[in-house]
Short mmCIF file of C-alpha atoms in Angstrom, two decimals:
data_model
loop_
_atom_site.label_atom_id
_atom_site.label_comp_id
_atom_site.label_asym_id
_atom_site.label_seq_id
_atom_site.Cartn_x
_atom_site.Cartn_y
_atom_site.Cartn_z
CA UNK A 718 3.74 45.59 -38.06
CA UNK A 719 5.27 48.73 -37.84
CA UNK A 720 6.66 50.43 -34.56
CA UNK A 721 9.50 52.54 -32.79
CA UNK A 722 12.04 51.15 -30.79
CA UNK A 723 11.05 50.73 -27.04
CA UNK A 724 7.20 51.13 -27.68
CA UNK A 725 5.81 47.48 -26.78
CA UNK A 726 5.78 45.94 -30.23
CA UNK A 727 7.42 42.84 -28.90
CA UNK A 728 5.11 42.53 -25.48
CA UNK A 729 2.60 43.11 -28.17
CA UNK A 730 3.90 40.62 -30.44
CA UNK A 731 4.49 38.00 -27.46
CA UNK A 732 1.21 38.88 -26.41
CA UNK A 733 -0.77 37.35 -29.84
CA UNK A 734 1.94 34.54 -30.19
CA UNK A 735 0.46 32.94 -26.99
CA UNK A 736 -3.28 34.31 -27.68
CA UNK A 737 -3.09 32.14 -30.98
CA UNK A 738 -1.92 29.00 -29.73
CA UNK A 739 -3.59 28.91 -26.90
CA UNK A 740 -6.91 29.98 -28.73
CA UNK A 741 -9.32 32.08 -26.93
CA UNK A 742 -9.54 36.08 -27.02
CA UNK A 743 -6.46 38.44 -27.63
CA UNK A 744 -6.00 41.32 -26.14
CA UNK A 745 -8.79 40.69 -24.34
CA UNK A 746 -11.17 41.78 -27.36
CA UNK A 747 -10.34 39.38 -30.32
CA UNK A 748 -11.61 36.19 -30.82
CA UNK A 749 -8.68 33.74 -32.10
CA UNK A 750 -8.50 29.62 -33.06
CA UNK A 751 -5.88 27.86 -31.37
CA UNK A 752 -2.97 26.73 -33.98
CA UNK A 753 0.65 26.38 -34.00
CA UNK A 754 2.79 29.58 -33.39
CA UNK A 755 6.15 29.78 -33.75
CA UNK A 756 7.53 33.39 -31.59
CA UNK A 757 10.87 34.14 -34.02
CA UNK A 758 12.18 36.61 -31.13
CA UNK A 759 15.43 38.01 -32.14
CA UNK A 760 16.26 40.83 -30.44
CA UNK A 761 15.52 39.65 -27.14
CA UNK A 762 17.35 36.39 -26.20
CA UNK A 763 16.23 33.69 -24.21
CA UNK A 764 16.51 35.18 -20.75
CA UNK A 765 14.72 37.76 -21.91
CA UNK A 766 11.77 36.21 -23.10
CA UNK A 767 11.78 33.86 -20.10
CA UNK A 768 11.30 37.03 -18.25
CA UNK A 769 8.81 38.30 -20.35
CA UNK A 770 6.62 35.18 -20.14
CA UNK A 771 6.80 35.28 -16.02
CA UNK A 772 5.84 38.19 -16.18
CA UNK A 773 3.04 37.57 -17.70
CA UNK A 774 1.77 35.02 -15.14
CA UNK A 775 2.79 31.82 -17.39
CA UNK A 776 4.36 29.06 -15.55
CA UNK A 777 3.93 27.06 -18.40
CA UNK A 778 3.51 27.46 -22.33
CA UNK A 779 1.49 25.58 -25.05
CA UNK A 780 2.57 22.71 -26.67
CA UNK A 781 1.54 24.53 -29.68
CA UNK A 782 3.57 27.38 -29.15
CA UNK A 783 7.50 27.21 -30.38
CA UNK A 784 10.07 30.44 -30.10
CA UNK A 785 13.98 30.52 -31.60
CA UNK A 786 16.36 33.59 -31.02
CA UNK A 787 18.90 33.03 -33.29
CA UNK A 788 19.13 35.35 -36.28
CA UNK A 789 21.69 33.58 -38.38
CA UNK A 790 19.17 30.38 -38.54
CA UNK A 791 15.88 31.87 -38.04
CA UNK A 792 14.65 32.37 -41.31
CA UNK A 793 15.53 28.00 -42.15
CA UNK A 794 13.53 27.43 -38.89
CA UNK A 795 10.75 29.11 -39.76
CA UNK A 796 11.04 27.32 -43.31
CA UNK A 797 10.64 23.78 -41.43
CA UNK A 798 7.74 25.06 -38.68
CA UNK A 799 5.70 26.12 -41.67
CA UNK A 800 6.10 23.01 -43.61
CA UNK A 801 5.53 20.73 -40.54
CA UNK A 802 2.05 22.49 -39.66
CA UNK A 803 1.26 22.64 -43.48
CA UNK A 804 -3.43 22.28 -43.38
CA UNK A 805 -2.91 23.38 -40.03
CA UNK A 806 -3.34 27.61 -40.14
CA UNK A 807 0.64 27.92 -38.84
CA UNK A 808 1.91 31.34 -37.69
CA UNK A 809 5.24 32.71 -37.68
CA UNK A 810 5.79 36.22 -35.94
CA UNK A 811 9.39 37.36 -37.24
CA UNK A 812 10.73 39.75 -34.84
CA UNK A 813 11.83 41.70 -36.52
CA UNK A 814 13.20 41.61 -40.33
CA UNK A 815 16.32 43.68 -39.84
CA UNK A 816 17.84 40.61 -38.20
CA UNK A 817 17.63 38.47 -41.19
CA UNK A 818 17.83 41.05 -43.85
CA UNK A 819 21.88 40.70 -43.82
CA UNK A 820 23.89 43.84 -45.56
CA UNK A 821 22.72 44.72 -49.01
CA UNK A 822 25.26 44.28 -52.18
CA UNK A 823 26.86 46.94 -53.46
CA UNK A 824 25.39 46.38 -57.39
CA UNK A 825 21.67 45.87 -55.91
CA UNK A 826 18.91 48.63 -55.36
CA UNK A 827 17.29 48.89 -51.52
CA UNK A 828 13.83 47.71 -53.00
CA UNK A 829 15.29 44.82 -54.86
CA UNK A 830 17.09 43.73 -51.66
CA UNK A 831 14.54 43.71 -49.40
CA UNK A 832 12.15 41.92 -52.13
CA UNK A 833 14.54 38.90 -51.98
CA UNK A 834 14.41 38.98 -48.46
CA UNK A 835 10.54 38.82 -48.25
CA UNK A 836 9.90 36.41 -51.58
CA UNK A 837 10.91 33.36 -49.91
CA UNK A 838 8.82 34.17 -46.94
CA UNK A 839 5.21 35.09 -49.29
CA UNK A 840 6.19 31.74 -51.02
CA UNK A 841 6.11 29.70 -47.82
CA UNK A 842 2.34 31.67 -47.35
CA UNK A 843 1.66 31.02 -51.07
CA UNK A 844 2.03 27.33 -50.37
CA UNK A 845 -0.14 27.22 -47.62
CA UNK A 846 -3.41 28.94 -47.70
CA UNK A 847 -4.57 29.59 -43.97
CA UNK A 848 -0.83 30.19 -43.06
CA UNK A 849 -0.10 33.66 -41.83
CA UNK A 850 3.64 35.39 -41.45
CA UNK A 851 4.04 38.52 -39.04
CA UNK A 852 6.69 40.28 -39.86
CA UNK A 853 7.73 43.18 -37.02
CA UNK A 854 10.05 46.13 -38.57
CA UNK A 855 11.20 49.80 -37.78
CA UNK A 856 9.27 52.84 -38.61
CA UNK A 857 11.24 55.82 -40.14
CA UNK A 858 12.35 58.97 -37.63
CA UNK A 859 10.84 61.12 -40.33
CA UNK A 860 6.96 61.08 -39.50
CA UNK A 861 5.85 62.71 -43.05
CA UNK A 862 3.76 60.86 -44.99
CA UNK A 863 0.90 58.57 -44.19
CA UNK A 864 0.86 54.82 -42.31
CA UNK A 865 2.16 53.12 -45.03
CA UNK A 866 5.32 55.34 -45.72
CA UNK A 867 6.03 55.25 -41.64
CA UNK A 868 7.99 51.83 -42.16
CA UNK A 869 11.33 51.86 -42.68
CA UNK A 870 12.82 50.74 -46.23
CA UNK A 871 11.60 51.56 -49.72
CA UNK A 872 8.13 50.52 -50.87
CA UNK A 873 9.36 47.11 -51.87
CA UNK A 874 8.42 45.88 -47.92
CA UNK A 875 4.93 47.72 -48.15
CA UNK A 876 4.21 46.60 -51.65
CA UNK A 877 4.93 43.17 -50.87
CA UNK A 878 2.76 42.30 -47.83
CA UNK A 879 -0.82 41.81 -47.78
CA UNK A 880 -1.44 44.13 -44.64
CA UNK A 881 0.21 46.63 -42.24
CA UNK A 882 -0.20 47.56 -39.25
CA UNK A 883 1.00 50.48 -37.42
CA UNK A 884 1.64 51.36 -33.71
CA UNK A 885 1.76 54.64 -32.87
CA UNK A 886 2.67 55.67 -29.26
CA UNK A 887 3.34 59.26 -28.97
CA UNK A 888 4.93 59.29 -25.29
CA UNK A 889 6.62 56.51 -23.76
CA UNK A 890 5.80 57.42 -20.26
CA UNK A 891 2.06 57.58 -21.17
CA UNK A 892 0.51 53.86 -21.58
CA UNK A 893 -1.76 54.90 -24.83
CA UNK A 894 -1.41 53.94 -28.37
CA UNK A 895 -2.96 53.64 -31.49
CA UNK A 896 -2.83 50.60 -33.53
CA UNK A 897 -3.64 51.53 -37.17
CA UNK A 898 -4.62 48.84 -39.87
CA UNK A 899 -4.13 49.10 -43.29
CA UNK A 900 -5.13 45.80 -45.81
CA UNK A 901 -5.77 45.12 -48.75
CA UNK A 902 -8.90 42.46 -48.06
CA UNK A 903 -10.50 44.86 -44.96
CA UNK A 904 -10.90 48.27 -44.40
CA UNK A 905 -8.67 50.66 -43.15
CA UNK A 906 -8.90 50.90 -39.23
CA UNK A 907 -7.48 52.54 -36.22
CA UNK A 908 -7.95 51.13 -32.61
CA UNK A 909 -7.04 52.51 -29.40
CA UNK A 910 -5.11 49.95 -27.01
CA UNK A 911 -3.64 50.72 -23.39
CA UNK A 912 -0.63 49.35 -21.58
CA UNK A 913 -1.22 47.92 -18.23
CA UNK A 914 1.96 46.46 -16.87
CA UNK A 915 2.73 44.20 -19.37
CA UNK A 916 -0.31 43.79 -20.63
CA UNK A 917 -1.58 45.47 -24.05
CA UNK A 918 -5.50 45.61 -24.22
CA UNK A 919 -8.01 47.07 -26.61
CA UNK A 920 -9.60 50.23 -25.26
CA UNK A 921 -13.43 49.28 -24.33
CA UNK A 922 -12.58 45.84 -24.29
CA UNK A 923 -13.90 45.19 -27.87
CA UNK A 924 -12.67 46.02 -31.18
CA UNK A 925 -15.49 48.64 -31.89
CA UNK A 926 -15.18 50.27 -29.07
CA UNK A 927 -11.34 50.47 -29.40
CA UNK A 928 -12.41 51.85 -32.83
CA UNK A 929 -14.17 54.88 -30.61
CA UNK A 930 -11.33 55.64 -28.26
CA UNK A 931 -9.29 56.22 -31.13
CA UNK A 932 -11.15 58.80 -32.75
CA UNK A 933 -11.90 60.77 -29.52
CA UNK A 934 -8.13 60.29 -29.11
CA UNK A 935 -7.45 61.77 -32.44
CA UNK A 936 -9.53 64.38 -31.86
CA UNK A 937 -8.05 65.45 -28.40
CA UNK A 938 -4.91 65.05 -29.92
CA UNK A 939 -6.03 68.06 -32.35
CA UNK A 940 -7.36 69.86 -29.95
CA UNK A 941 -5.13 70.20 -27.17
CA UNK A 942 -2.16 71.50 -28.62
CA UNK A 943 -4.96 74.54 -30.06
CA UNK A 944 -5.78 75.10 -26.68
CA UNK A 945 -2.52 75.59 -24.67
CA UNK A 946 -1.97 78.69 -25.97
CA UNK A 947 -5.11 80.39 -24.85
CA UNK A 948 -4.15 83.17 -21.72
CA UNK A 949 -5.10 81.83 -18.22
CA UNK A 950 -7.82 84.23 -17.54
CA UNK A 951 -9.15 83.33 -20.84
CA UNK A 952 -11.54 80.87 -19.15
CA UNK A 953 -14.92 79.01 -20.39
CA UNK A 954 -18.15 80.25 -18.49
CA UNK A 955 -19.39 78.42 -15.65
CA UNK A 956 -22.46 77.02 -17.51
CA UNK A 957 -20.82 75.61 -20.72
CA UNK A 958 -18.65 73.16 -18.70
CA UNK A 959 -21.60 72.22 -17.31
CA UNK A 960 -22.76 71.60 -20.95
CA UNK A 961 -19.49 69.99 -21.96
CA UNK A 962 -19.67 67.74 -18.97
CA UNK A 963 -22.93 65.87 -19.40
#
């Protein structure tokens, strides 16, 4: 999954940790089986997360939900969760890969580096069919391209994984974003999902209809900015808002 800084990625990822091991609906819109989720928060620390999960409402957690905060062991804990829930669907939300990438060696290309990073996390998947990894990373501050060339890296990451997602919130201070999907077992998808609080939710309360919202959000999006530079007594006639409004 990839996202700016400062977005929600983390409530977001937080969010579907909990979802999934306490089983039940996520984000209010997708049905999930309850299995063993280890929350690899790194960024945060354990105040923070604390925090996070009060404010939520949670007093208390699953016992099928784990969560670690140290980079420099992370990726050897995750090794061991996997292999202890082994038949068992485990999933590990790494948060996020620059954490555990460590600096790259002089003599070795960007793509090869990051490659080693992710091989011995596909192997653990490999192993395991039913076992998922989600890794969280950094888009790029250049915004050419399409989804897949938003993450941050060489194409070595998006090469290597066997989905991505992308979450695209224009404005900070506004609570929408987009949530695009890109796999290579479903089709390509975009979804509109709201902020409330601390609480991300699909837009219509269903996947389909947060498929909706996000094309009449792309839409208005294209429209708008084509509109703002029309004079103020440049104005539609009485009768075609009418139209426009029903």
């Amino acid at each position: 999954m990839v996202a700016a800084p400062k977005i929600g990625k983390s409530l977001l990822s937080l969010m579907l940790a909990i979802a999934c091991a306490r089983g039940g609906k996520a984000f209010g819109s997708i049905r999930v089986a309850a299995r063993p989720v280890l929350l690899l928060d790194l960024e945060s620390g354990d105040r923070r997360l604390a925090k996070r999960l009060t404010d939520f409402g949670l007093t208390s957690v699953p016992s099928t939900f784990e969560f670690h905060t140290d980079p420099d062991t992370a990726l050897a804990v995750m090794r061991e969760f996997m292999e202890r829930h082994k038949g068992q669907s485990p999933l590990a939300i790494l948060d996020t890969l620059s954490e555990v990438m460590g600096p790259k060696p002089r003599d070795l290309a960007p793509m090869l580096h990051e490659k080693r990073t992710l091989q011995p996390i596909q192997k653990l998947c490999a192993d395991d069919p039913g076992a998922s990894v989600l890794i969280v990373h950094h888009n790029r501050k250049d915004k050419t391209g399409d989804s897949v060339d938003s993450s941050s890296g060489t194409h070595g990451l998006t090469g290597a994984v066997d989905g991505i997602f992308v979450m695209d919130r224009p404005d900070r201070q506004k609570p929408e974003a987009t949530l695009i999907r890109n796999s290579r077992d479903v089709e390509d998808a975009r979804f509109g999902m709201t902020l409330k609080g601390v609480v991300w939710t699909f837009d219509g309360r269903s996947a389909g209809k947060a498929r909706l919202a996000a094309q009449e959000r792309q839409v208005r999006e294209r429209v708008e900015p084509a509109g703002q530079g029309r004079p103020q007594d440049a104005r539609t006639p009485e009768g075609a808002r009418a139209v426009d409004a029903r």
